[in-house]
Amino acid sequence: MSARSPYAEAYELKGVLASRRYFMLRRLAQAAFLLVFLTGPWFALWIAKGNLASSRTLDVLPLTDPFVLLQSLFARHWPEATALIGAGIVLAAYLALGGRTYCSWVCPINPITDLAAAIRRRFGIKQTAKLRPEFRNYLAIGVLILSFVSGTVAWELVNPITALHRALVFGLPFAATGALAIFIFDLFVAKDGWCGHLCPVGAFYGALGKAALLRVSAGGREACDDCMDCFAVCPEPHVISPALRGGKTGASPVIASGDCTLCGACVDVCPRKVFHIAHRFDHSVTHVPAPTISVTSESTLAKG
Amino acid sequence: MNAPMKNAPANPGRRKAFADLARFGGGAAAAALALGAFERQSHARPAQTLRPPGALEESAFLSACVRCGLCVRDCPYKTLKLSDWGDGPAPGTPYYIARDVACEMCDNIPCVKACPTGALDHALVDIAKAKMGVAVITSRETCLNLQGLRCDVCYRVCPAIEKAITLELSHNARTAKHAIFEPTVHAESCTGCGKCEKSCVLTDAAIKVLPLELAALRQDAHYKRGWIEKQKAGGALVDAPVKLPTRTPTGEPVPGIK
């Protein structure tokens, strides 16, 4: 049982390359974020040392995951300056670049959940457990409370993101089992189950995203013909409507929700170029010429 | 008191918020409790797994270590490893097993310098003051020196030879004419590097580095050792023996007693 690809129309109108631009860029970015950690152990060429929890790039740039450090602070440990500076840099970067950009451009779990979602679309797997996206927020709070009560960096005991990254970068096979479990869960149990509903790390970056500068805008929404392809490919479909359908109420075309991962799938899939990457203050809407004008121009061209 | 109005919520939004809180909050609490039970388990570190130099005491360490592996990367001898699932120490935390690769005790302590959070205490600048564990003769029955032979390997490889391990001479009662050179660990100088355990010539090492809490080095405060108290006070703590009165019927001194 195979379903029609949501990309079919985009391939036809924009070409395959233009319809997969952000997808390919994201895969490149994800591969790059992995490779900078792997050139060291593989070729003794050290670019980034450590892993996604905390790292040192080219022996000068410290980076620390702010959510991991936040748990450590809740566990009542005051860290060395290196970790604080590292977390500050990462925090600033994601406030500029969109919060959950981490999820779709850096996180090594993303290709796995993307694959599960693609297989679901390809084979028309519709059944899904009912989960609510808000759950991850409560889980993130629960993790912080547990960190405080237990005095440990609680989520890092099971965090499948850093575990997978460790598995790949440090060669620890069993650390990858969580990622495998997520693949099976997303494929058979719940659509976009992990990233969309459960992951507390995504919830944390989503909170940053609410204030982040870089956003997706449905600035071309007047050209929308309700084909619904963007909803089919979006990992967080609920973020689209307010911006896309906001024309009637005059709402901003900027997707404001922190849940948006800026994956660009909507930009890629839309044959009518409704979406583009913008910043949060860019409320401009492109006015599409009325169809009659385009007919006239075509006939003018034909005459010419 | 209007009967039909009784079940209608005064504020439906608030009712939904409470319902959501119960549902998601409950779910999250259940997940957090399960994680909490698992967290307890993570404190159970096998005795042969040792933390890097400068590591905070285990529970403080688990609040500080972000499992980045920078210490592992900067260990020049590949002594340190990151814990995989099933290795024993909390997943992703650094450890080493002395019997596999002992700590070489680098002068510049690169692992401590690499730690971004201070889980490895940056106050440690003299590696001789590190306390990764303490060596203990765990098998007196098999230790060659204790059989009266001259193995001496643990003593010879010790980076703090004559301080952390000495050979204490005693009479060999079995042969009645030889000596036993007993390897003796002095905990105050032992860093727990594990060179002795690594080098023990026996199939199962007779000397092992144990985590400090397992080696039981704490002296109970209520035992006062007179010779130490005397040293601290700079003299006897009690006056010279009390002179008791002579109780002879006449009060005359007894011959021979002052």
Coordinates of C-alpha atoms in Angstrom, one line a residue:
Chain A
M1 CA 0.0 0.0 0.0
S2 CA 1.8 3.1 -1.2
A3 CA 0.5 6.6 -0.9
R4 CA 1.0 9.5 -3.4
S5 CA 4.1 11.5 -2.5
P6 CA 3.4 15.0 -1.2
Y7 CA 6.4 16.1 -3.2
A8 CA 5.0 15.0 -6.6
E9 CA 3.6 18.4 -7.5
A10 CA 6.7 20.3 -6.3
Y11 CA 9.0 18.0 -8.4
E12 CA 6.9 18.7 -11.4
L13 CA 6.7 22.5 -11.0
K14 CA 10.1 23.3 -9.3
G15 CA 12.2 20.4 -10.2
V16 CA 13.6 17.7 -7.9
L17 CA 16.6 19.7 -6.8
A18 CA 14.7 22.9 -5.8
S19 CA 12.1 20.7 -4.0
R20 CA 14.7 19.0 -1.8
R21 CA 17.0 22.0 -1.1
Y22 CA 16.5 22.3 2.6
F23 CA 16.3 18.6 3.0
M24 CA 19.8 18.2 1.4
L25 CA 21.2 21.1 3.3
R26 CA 20.0 19.6 6.6
R27 CA 21.5 16.2 5.8
L28 CA 24.8 18.0 5.0
A29 CA 24.7 19.9 8.2
Q30 CA 23.9 16.8 10.3
A31 CA 26.7 14.9 8.6
A32 CA 29.1 17.9 9.1
F33 CA 28.2 18.1 12.8
L34 CA 29.0 14.4 13.1
L35 CA 32.1 14.5 10.9
V36 CA 33.9 17.3 12.9
F37 CA 33.8 15.0 15.9
L38 CA 34.9 11.9 13.8
T39 CA 38.0 13.2 12.0
G40 CA 39.8 13.1 15.3
P41 CA 39.4 9.5 16.2
W42 CA 39.5 8.4 12.5
F43 CA 42.3 10.4 11.1
A44 CA 43.9 12.1 14.1
L45 CA 42.7 15.4 12.7
W46 CA 41.0 17.1 15.7
I47 CA 38.4 19.6 14.8
A48 CA 35.9 19.1 17.6
K49 CA 36.6 17.1 20.7
G50 CA 34.0 15.8 23.1
N51 CA 30.4 15.3 22.1
L52 CA 27.1 17.2 21.8
A53 CA 26.8 17.5 25.6
S54 CA 30.0 19.6 25.7
S55 CA 32.8 20.1 23.3
R56 CA 36.0 22.0 22.4
T57 CA 36.4 23.0 18.8
L58 CA 39.9 23.7 17.4
D59 CA 41.1 23.8 21.0
V60 CA 39.6 27.2 21.6
L61 CA 35.8 27.3 21.2
P62 CA 34.0 25.7 24.1
L63 CA 30.3 24.7 23.5
T64 CA 28.0 23.2 26.1
D65 CA 24.4 22.1 25.7
P66 CA 22.5 24.5 27.8
F67 CA 19.8 22.0 28.8
V68 CA 22.4 19.6 30.1
L69 CA 24.1 22.4 32.1
L70 CA 20.7 23.5 33.4
Q71 CA 20.2 20.0 34.8
S72 CA 23.6 20.2 36.4
L73 CA 22.7 23.5 38.0
F74 CA 19.5 22.0 39.2
A75 CA 21.5 19.2 40.7
R76 CA 23.3 21.9 42.7
H77 CA 26.6 21.9 41.0
W78 CA 28.2 25.2 40.1
P79 CA 30.3 24.6 37.0
E80 CA 33.7 25.9 35.9
A81 CA 33.6 29.0 33.6
T82 CA 34.3 26.9 30.5
A83 CA 31.0 25.2 30.7
L84 CA 29.1 28.4 31.4
I85 CA 30.7 30.3 28.5
G86 CA 30.1 27.3 26.3
A87 CA 26.4 27.2 27.2
G88 CA 26.1 30.9 26.8
I89 CA 27.5 30.7 23.2
V90 CA 25.1 27.9 22.3
L91 CA 22.2 29.8 23.9
A92 CA 22.9 32.9 21.9
A93 CA 23.3 30.9 18.7
Y94 CA 19.9 29.3 19.0
L95 CA 18.2 32.5 20.1
A96 CA 19.5 33.9 16.7
L97 CA 19.0 30.8 14.6
G98 CA 15.6 29.6 15.8
G99 CA 15.6 27.3 18.8
R100 CA 14.6 23.9 17.5
T101 CA 16.9 24.4 14.5
Y102 CA 19.0 22.1 16.9
C103 CA 16.4 19.4 16.3
S104 CA 16.4 19.4 12.5
W105 CA 19.9 20.6 11.7
V106 CA 22.1 19.2 14.4
C107 CA 20.5 16.4 16.4
P108 CA 21.6 12.9 15.2
I109 CA 18.2 11.4 16.1
N110 CA 16.5 13.5 13.4
P111 CA 17.5 11.5 10.3
I112 CA 16.2 8.4 12.2
T113 CA 12.8 9.9 13.0
D114 CA 12.7 11.5 9.5
L115 CA 13.2 8.1 8.0
A116 CA 10.4 6.6 10.2
A117 CA 8.1 9.4 9.0
A118 CA 9.1 8.9 5.4
I119 CA 8.4 5.2 5.6
R120 CA 5.0 6.0 7.2
R121 CA 4.1 8.3 4.3
R122 CA 5.4 5.8 1.7
F123 CA 3.5 2.9 3.0
G124 CA 0.5 4.9 4.2
I125 CA 0.9 3.8 7.8
K126 CA -1.8 5.8 9.5
Q127 CA -2.3 4.2 12.9
T128 CA -0.9 6.2 15.7
A129 CA -1.1 6.3 19.5
K130 CA -2.6 9.5 20.7
L131 CA 0.0 11.7 22.4
R132 CA -0.1 15.4 23.0
P133 CA 2.8 17.6 22.0
E134 CA 2.5 19.4 25.4
F135 CA 3.6 16.3 27.1
R136 CA 7.3 17.0 26.4
N137 CA 7.1 20.3 28.2
Y138 CA 5.9 18.5 31.4
L139 CA 8.6 15.9 30.9
A140 CA 11.3 18.6 30.6
I141 CA 10.0 20.1 33.9
G142 CA 9.9 16.6 35.4
V143 CA 13.5 16.1 34.4
L144 CA 14.6 19.3 36.0
I145 CA 12.8 18.5 39.2
L146 CA 14.3 15.0 39.3
S147 CA 17.8 16.6 38.7
F148 CA 17.2 18.7 41.8
V149 CA 15.8 16.0 44.0
S150 CA 18.4 13.3 43.0
G151 CA 21.4 15.6 42.6
T152 CA 22.3 14.1 39.2
V153 CA 22.2 15.2 35.6
A154 CA 19.0 13.1 35.3
W155 CA 18.1 13.1 31.6
E156 CA 21.7 12.3 30.6
L157 CA 21.2 8.8 32.1
V158 CA 18.9 8.0 29.2
N159 CA 19.1 10.8 26.7
P160 CA 19.1 9.0 23.4
I161 CA 20.5 12.0 21.5
T162 CA 23.8 12.3 23.4
A163 CA 23.9 8.5 23.8
L164 CA 23.7 8.1 20.0
H165 CA 26.3 10.8 19.4
R166 CA 28.5 9.1 22.0
A167 CA 27.9 5.8 20.4
L168 CA 29.1 7.1 17.0
V169 CA 31.9 9.3 18.2
F170 CA 33.3 7.1 21.0
G171 CA 32.4 3.7 19.5
L172 CA 30.0 2.5 22.2
P173 CA 27.6 0.1 20.5
F174 CA 25.0 -0.3 23.3
A175 CA 24.5 3.5 23.6
A176 CA 22.8 3.4 20.2
T177 CA 19.9 1.2 21.4
G178 CA 17.8 4.1 22.5
A179 CA 17.9 5.5 18.9
L180 CA 16.8 2.1 17.6
A181 CA 13.9 2.1 20.0
I182 CA 12.9 5.5 18.9
F183 CA 12.9 4.4 15.2
I184 CA 10.6 1.5 16.0
F185 CA 8.4 3.7 18.2
D186 CA 8.0 6.4 15.6
L187 CA 7.4 3.9 12.8
F188 CA 4.8 1.6 14.5
V189 CA 3.5 3.3 17.6
A190 CA 3.1 7.0 17.2
K191 CA 3.6 9.4 14.2
D192 CA 6.4 11.8 15.0
G193 CA 6.1 10.3 18.4
W194 CA 9.5 11.0 19.9
C195 CA 10.5 14.5 18.5
G196 CA 7.0 15.8 18.3
H197 CA 5.7 14.7 21.7
L198 CA 8.2 13.2 24.1
C199 CA 11.7 14.7 23.8
P200 CA 12.4 17.1 26.7
V201 CA 15.5 18.4 24.9
G202 CA 13.3 19.5 22.0
A203 CA 10.9 21.1 24.5
F204 CA 13.8 23.1 25.9
Y205 CA 14.9 24.4 22.5
G206 CA 11.3 25.0 21.6
A207 CA 11.1 27.4 24.6
L208 CA 14.1 29.2 23.1
G209 CA 12.4 29.2 19.7
K210 CA 9.6 31.3 21.0
A211 CA 12.0 34.3 21.2
A212 CA 14.3 33.3 18.4
L213 CA 15.1 35.6 15.5
L214 CA 15.1 33.2 12.5
R215 CA 11.6 32.0 11.6
V216 CA 9.7 30.5 8.7
S217 CA 7.2 32.9 7.1
A218 CA 4.2 32.0 5.0
G219 CA 4.6 35.3 3.3
G220 CA 3.3 33.9 0.0
R221 CA 0.1 32.6 1.6
E222 CA -2.1 34.4 -1.0
A223 CA -0.9 31.9 -3.5
C224 CA -1.9 28.9 -1.4
D225 CA -4.3 26.5 -3.1
D226 CA -4.9 24.3 0.0
C227 CA -3.2 21.3 -1.5
M228 CA -2.2 20.3 2.1
D229 CA 1.2 19.0 1.1
C230 CA 3.0 21.2 3.7
F231 CA 0.8 19.6 6.5
A232 CA 1.7 16.2 5.2
V233 CA 5.5 16.7 5.5
C234 CA 5.7 19.0 8.5
P235 CA 6.8 17.3 11.7
E236 CA 4.8 19.8 13.7
P237 CA 1.8 20.5 11.5
H238 CA -0.1 22.5 14.1
V239 CA 2.4 25.4 13.7
I240 CA 1.4 26.1 10.1
S241 CA -2.2 27.1 10.3
P242 CA -2.0 30.3 12.3
A243 CA 0.5 31.8 9.8
L244 CA -0.9 30.2 6.6
R245 CA -4.5 30.8 7.3
G246 CA -4.0 34.1 9.0
G247 CA -4.8 36.2 5.9
K248 CA -8.5 36.6 6.9
T249 CA -7.7 38.0 10.3
G250 CA -4.6 39.9 9.2
A251 CA -2.4 37.8 11.5
S252 CA 1.4 37.8 10.8
P253 CA 2.6 35.2 8.2
V254 CA 5.5 34.4 10.5
I255 CA 5.3 31.0 12.2
A256 CA 5.7 32.1 15.8
S257 CA 5.4 28.7 17.5
G258 CA 8.5 27.5 19.2
D259 CA 7.6 24.0 18.1
C260 CA 8.6 24.8 14.5
T261 CA 12.0 23.1 13.8
L262 CA 12.9 25.3 10.8
C263 CA 13.5 22.1 8.8
G264 CA 12.3 23.9 5.7
A265 CA 10.2 20.9 4.6
C266 CA 7.3 23.3 3.9
V267 CA 9.5 25.6 1.8
D268 CA 10.7 22.5 -0.1
V269 CA 7.3 20.9 -0.7
C270 CA 5.3 23.9 -1.6
P271 CA 4.9 24.2 -5.4
R272 CA 3.7 27.7 -5.1
K273 CA 6.5 29.1 -3.0
V274 CA 4.3 30.1 -0.1
F275 CA 7.0 29.7 2.5
H276 CA 10.4 31.1 3.0
I277 CA 13.0 31.5 5.8
A278 CA 12.7 34.9 7.3
H279 CA 13.1 36.7 10.6
R280 CA 10.5 37.2 13.2
F281 CA 9.9 40.9 12.4
D282 CA 9.4 40.3 8.7
H283 CA 5.6 40.5 8.5
S284 CA 5.5 41.2 4.8
V285 CA 3.0 39.4 2.6
T286 CA 3.6 39.0 -1.1
H287 CA 0.5 40.0 -3.0
V288 CA -0.1 37.6 -5.8
P289 CA -1.4 39.2 -9.0
A290 CA -5.0 38.2 -9.7
P291 CA -5.4 35.3 -12.1
T292 CA -7.0 37.5 -14.8
I293 CA -3.8 39.6 -15.1
S294 CA -1.7 36.5 -15.7
V295 CA -4.1 35.4 -18.4
T296 CA -3.7 38.8 -20.1
S297 CA 0.0 38.7 -19.9
E298 CA 0.1 35.3 -21.3
S299 CA -2.0 36.4 -24.2
T300 CA 0.2 39.4 -24.6
L301 CA 3.2 37.1 -24.8
A302 CA 1.4 34.9 -27.3
K303 CA 0.7 38.0 -29.5
G304 CA 4.3 39.2 -29.1
Chain B
M1 CA -29.0 27.0 44.2
N2 CA -30.1 26.2 40.7
A3 CA -30.0 22.4 39.9
P4 CA -29.2 22.5 36.2
M5 CA -26.3 24.9 36.8
K6 CA -24.7 22.7 39.3
N7 CA -22.5 20.7 36.9
A8 CA -21.7 23.5 34.5
P9 CA -18.2 24.7 35.1
A10 CA -17.9 28.4 36.0
N11 CA -14.7 28.6 34.1
P12 CA -14.3 25.8 31.5
G13 CA -10.8 27.0 30.6
R14 CA -9.6 26.5 34.2
R15 CA -11.2 23.1 34.3
K16 CA -9.4 22.0 31.2
A17 CA -6.1 23.4 32.5
F18 CA -6.5 21.3 35.7
A19 CA -7.4 18.2 33.6
D20 CA -4.4 18.8 31.4
L21 CA -2.2 19.2 34.4
A22 CA -3.4 16.0 35.9
R23 CA -3.0 14.1 32.6
F24 CA 0.4 15.4 31.4
G25 CA 1.8 16.2 34.8
G26 CA 0.8 12.7 35.9
G27 CA 2.4 11.1 32.9
A28 CA 5.5 13.2 33.3
A29 CA 5.7 12.4 37.0
A30 CA 5.4 8.7 36.3
A31 CA 8.2 8.9 33.7
A32 CA 10.3 11.0 36.1
L33 CA 9.8 8.5 38.9
A34 CA 10.8 5.6 36.6
L35 CA 13.9 7.6 35.7
G36 CA 14.5 8.3 39.3
A37 CA 14.6 4.6 40.2
F38 CA 17.1 4.1 37.4
E39 CA 19.1 7.1 38.7
R40 CA 19.5 5.3 42.1
Q41 CA 20.9 2.3 40.2
S42 CA 23.5 4.5 38.5
H43 CA 25.2 5.1 41.9
A44 CA 26.1 1.5 42.1
R45 CA 29.6 1.7 40.5
P46 CA 31.6 -1.6 40.4
A47 CA 34.6 -1.5 42.6
Q48 CA 37.1 -2.1 39.8
T49 CA 36.0 1.0 37.9
L50 CA 38.0 4.0 39.0
R51 CA 37.3 7.7 38.3
P52 CA 39.9 10.0 36.7
P53 CA 42.2 12.1 38.9
G54 CA 40.5 14.9 40.7
A55 CA 37.0 13.4 40.4
L56 CA 34.6 14.7 43.0
E57 CA 33.1 12.3 45.4
E58 CA 30.7 10.0 43.5
S59 CA 27.4 11.7 44.1
A60 CA 28.9 15.2 43.6
F61 CA 30.5 13.8 40.5
L62 CA 27.2 12.7 39.1
S63 CA 25.8 16.2 39.6
A64 CA 28.7 17.7 37.7
C65 CA 29.7 15.4 34.9
V66 CA 28.0 16.1 31.6
R67 CA 29.4 13.0 30.0
C68 CA 31.2 14.9 27.2
G69 CA 34.3 12.7 27.1
L70 CA 36.7 15.5 26.9
C71 CA 38.9 14.0 29.6
V72 CA 38.9 10.7 27.7
R73 CA 40.0 12.5 24.5
D74 CA 42.8 14.3 26.3
C75 CA 44.1 11.2 28.1
P76 CA 47.4 10.6 26.3
Y77 CA 47.6 6.9 27.3
K78 CA 44.0 6.0 26.5
T79 CA 43.6 5.0 30.1
L80 CA 40.2 6.6 30.4
K81 CA 37.1 5.2 28.7
L82 CA 33.5 6.4 28.5
S83 CA 31.0 4.1 30.1
D84 CA 28.7 2.2 27.6
W85 CA 25.5 0.7 28.8
G86 CA 26.3 -2.3 30.9
D87 CA 29.9 -1.2 31.7
G88 CA 28.8 -0.4 35.2
P89 CA 29.5 3.3 35.9
A90 CA 26.6 5.7 35.0
P91 CA 26.3 5.8 31.2
G92 CA 28.6 8.2 29.5
T93 CA 30.8 8.9 32.5
P94 CA 34.6 8.4 32.4
Y95 CA 36.3 5.6 34.2
Y96 CA 39.3 3.3 34.0
I97 CA 40.1 -0.3 35.1
A98 CA 43.6 -0.4 36.6
R99 CA 44.2 -4.0 35.7
D100 CA 43.6 -3.1 32.0
V101 CA 45.4 0.3 31.8
A102 CA 46.7 2.1 34.8
C103 CA 46.9 5.9 35.2
E104 CA 50.3 7.2 34.2
M105 CA 49.9 10.2 36.5
C106 CA 50.8 12.9 33.9
D107 CA 52.5 16.0 35.6
N108 CA 50.2 18.4 33.7
I109 CA 47.0 16.4 34.4
P110 CA 45.4 16.9 31.0
C111 CA 42.2 15.1 31.9
V112 CA 41.5 17.6 34.7
K113 CA 42.3 20.6 32.5
A114 CA 39.9 19.3 29.8
C115 CA 36.9 19.0 32.1
P116 CA 34.6 21.9 31.3
T117 CA 32.4 21.6 34.4
G118 CA 34.8 20.9 37.3
A119 CA 33.5 17.3 37.8
L120 CA 37.3 16.7 37.8
D121 CA 38.3 19.3 40.4
H122 CA 40.5 22.0 38.8
A123 CA 42.0 22.6 42.3
L124 CA 44.1 19.5 41.8
V125 CA 47.4 20.7 40.3
D126 CA 49.8 18.2 41.9
I127 CA 49.1 14.7 40.6
A128 CA 50.8 13.2 43.7
K129 CA 47.8 14.5 45.7
A130 CA 45.3 12.7 43.5
K131 CA 43.1 10.1 45.2
M132 CA 41.6 7.9 42.5
G133 CA 41.5 5.0 45.0
V134 CA 43.8 3.3 47.3
A135 CA 45.8 0.1 46.9
V136 CA 45.0 -2.8 49.2
I137 CA 46.6 -6.3 49.4
T138 CA 43.4 -8.2 48.8
S139 CA 44.9 -11.6 48.8
R140 CA 47.5 -12.3 51.5
E141 CA 47.3 -16.0 50.7
T142 CA 48.6 -15.7 47.2
C143 CA 50.9 -12.6 47.3
L144 CA 54.4 -14.0 46.5
N145 CA 56.2 -11.7 48.9
L146 CA 53.9 -12.8 51.7
Q147 CA 54.9 -16.4 50.9
G148 CA 58.5 -15.4 51.7
L149 CA 59.5 -15.0 48.0
R150 CA 61.1 -11.8 46.6
C151 CA 58.6 -10.7 43.9
D152 CA 58.6 -7.0 44.8
V153 CA 57.0 -6.0 41.5
C154 CA 54.2 -3.8 43.0
Y155 CA 56.8 -2.0 45.1
R156 CA 59.2 -1.5 42.2
V157 CA 56.5 -0.1 39.8
C158 CA 55.0 2.3 42.3
P159 CA 55.5 5.9 41.2
A160 CA 55.7 6.8 44.9
I161 CA 58.1 3.9 45.8
E162 CA 59.1 4.0 49.5
K163 CA 56.3 6.4 50.2
A164 CA 53.1 4.7 49.0
I165 CA 54.4 1.1 49.2
T166 CA 57.2 0.0 51.5
L167 CA 58.6 -3.5 52.1
E168 CA 58.2 -4.3 55.8
L169 CA 60.6 -6.9 57.1
S170 CA 59.5 -9.7 59.4
H171 CA 60.6 -13.1 60.4
N172 CA 59.6 -16.1 58.2
A173 CA 58.3 -18.6 60.6
R174 CA 57.9 -21.3 58.0
T175 CA 61.6 -21.6 57.2
A176 CA 62.7 -20.1 60.5
K177 CA 65.8 -18.6 58.8
H178 CA 64.5 -16.3 56.1
A179 CA 62.6 -13.0 56.0
I180 CA 59.3 -11.9 54.7
F181 CA 59.3 -8.6 52.8
E182 CA 55.7 -7.6 53.1
P183 CA 54.4 -4.9 50.6
T184 CA 52.7 -2.4 52.8
V185 CA 50.5 0.4 51.4
H186 CA 50.6 3.8 53.1
A187 CA 47.2 5.3 52.1
E188 CA 48.2 8.9 52.6
S189 CA 50.8 8.7 49.8
C190 CA 48.9 6.3 47.5
T191 CA 47.1 8.0 44.5
G192 CA 45.3 4.9 43.4
C193 CA 47.0 5.0 40.0
G194 CA 46.8 1.2 39.8
K195 CA 50.4 0.5 38.5
C196 CA 50.8 -2.1 41.3
E197 CA 47.5 -3.9 40.4
K198 CA 48.3 -3.7 36.7
S199 CA 51.8 -5.2 37.2
C200 CA 51.0 -7.9 39.8
V201 CA 52.5 -11.0 38.2
L202 CA 49.7 -13.3 39.4
T203 CA 46.7 -14.3 37.2
D204 CA 44.5 -12.6 39.7
A205 CA 46.2 -9.6 41.1
A206 CA 46.9 -9.9 44.9
I207 CA 47.0 -6.1 45.2
K208 CA 44.0 -4.1 44.0
V209 CA 43.1 -0.4 43.9
L210 CA 39.7 0.1 45.7
P211 CA 37.6 3.2 45.7
L212 CA 38.3 5.2 48.8
E213 CA 34.9 4.6 50.4
L214 CA 35.4 0.9 50.0
A215 CA 38.9 0.8 51.4
A216 CA 37.5 2.2 54.7
L217 CA 40.2 4.7 55.5
R218 CA 38.1 6.9 57.8
Q219 CA 39.3 6.9 61.4
D220 CA 36.4 7.1 63.8
A221 CA 36.7 10.4 65.6
H222 CA 35.8 9.0 69.0
Y223 CA 38.9 6.8 69.2
K224 CA 41.5 9.0 70.8
R225 CA 45.0 7.6 70.3
G226 CA 47.0 8.7 73.3
W227 CA 50.4 8.9 71.5
I228 CA 48.9 11.1 68.8
E229 CA 47.0 13.3 71.3
K230 CA 50.2 13.7 73.3
Q231 CA 52.1 14.8 70.1
K232 CA 49.3 17.3 69.3
A233 CA 49.3 18.8 72.7
G234 CA 53.1 18.9 72.8
G235 CA 53.3 17.0 76.0
A236 CA 51.4 14.7 78.4
L237 CA 47.7 15.4 78.6
V238 CA 47.5 14.4 82.2
D239 CA 49.8 15.5 85.0
A240 CA 52.4 13.2 86.4
P241 CA 50.8 10.3 88.4
V242 CA 48.8 11.6 91.3
K243 CA 50.6 11.2 94.6
L244 CA 48.4 9.2 96.9
P245 CA 48.5 9.8 100.6
T246 CA 50.3 7.2 102.7
R247 CA 47.8 5.3 104.8
T248 CA 50.0 3.4 107.3
P249 CA 48.6 3.6 110.8
T250 CA 51.4 5.8 112.0
G251 CA 51.6 7.9 108.9
E252 CA 55.3 6.8 108.5
P253 CA 56.5 6.3 105.0
V254 CA 56.6 2.7 103.8
P255 CA 60.1 1.5 103.1
G256 CA 60.9 1.5 99.4
I257 CA 58.0 3.8 98.4
K258 CA 58.6 7.5 98.0

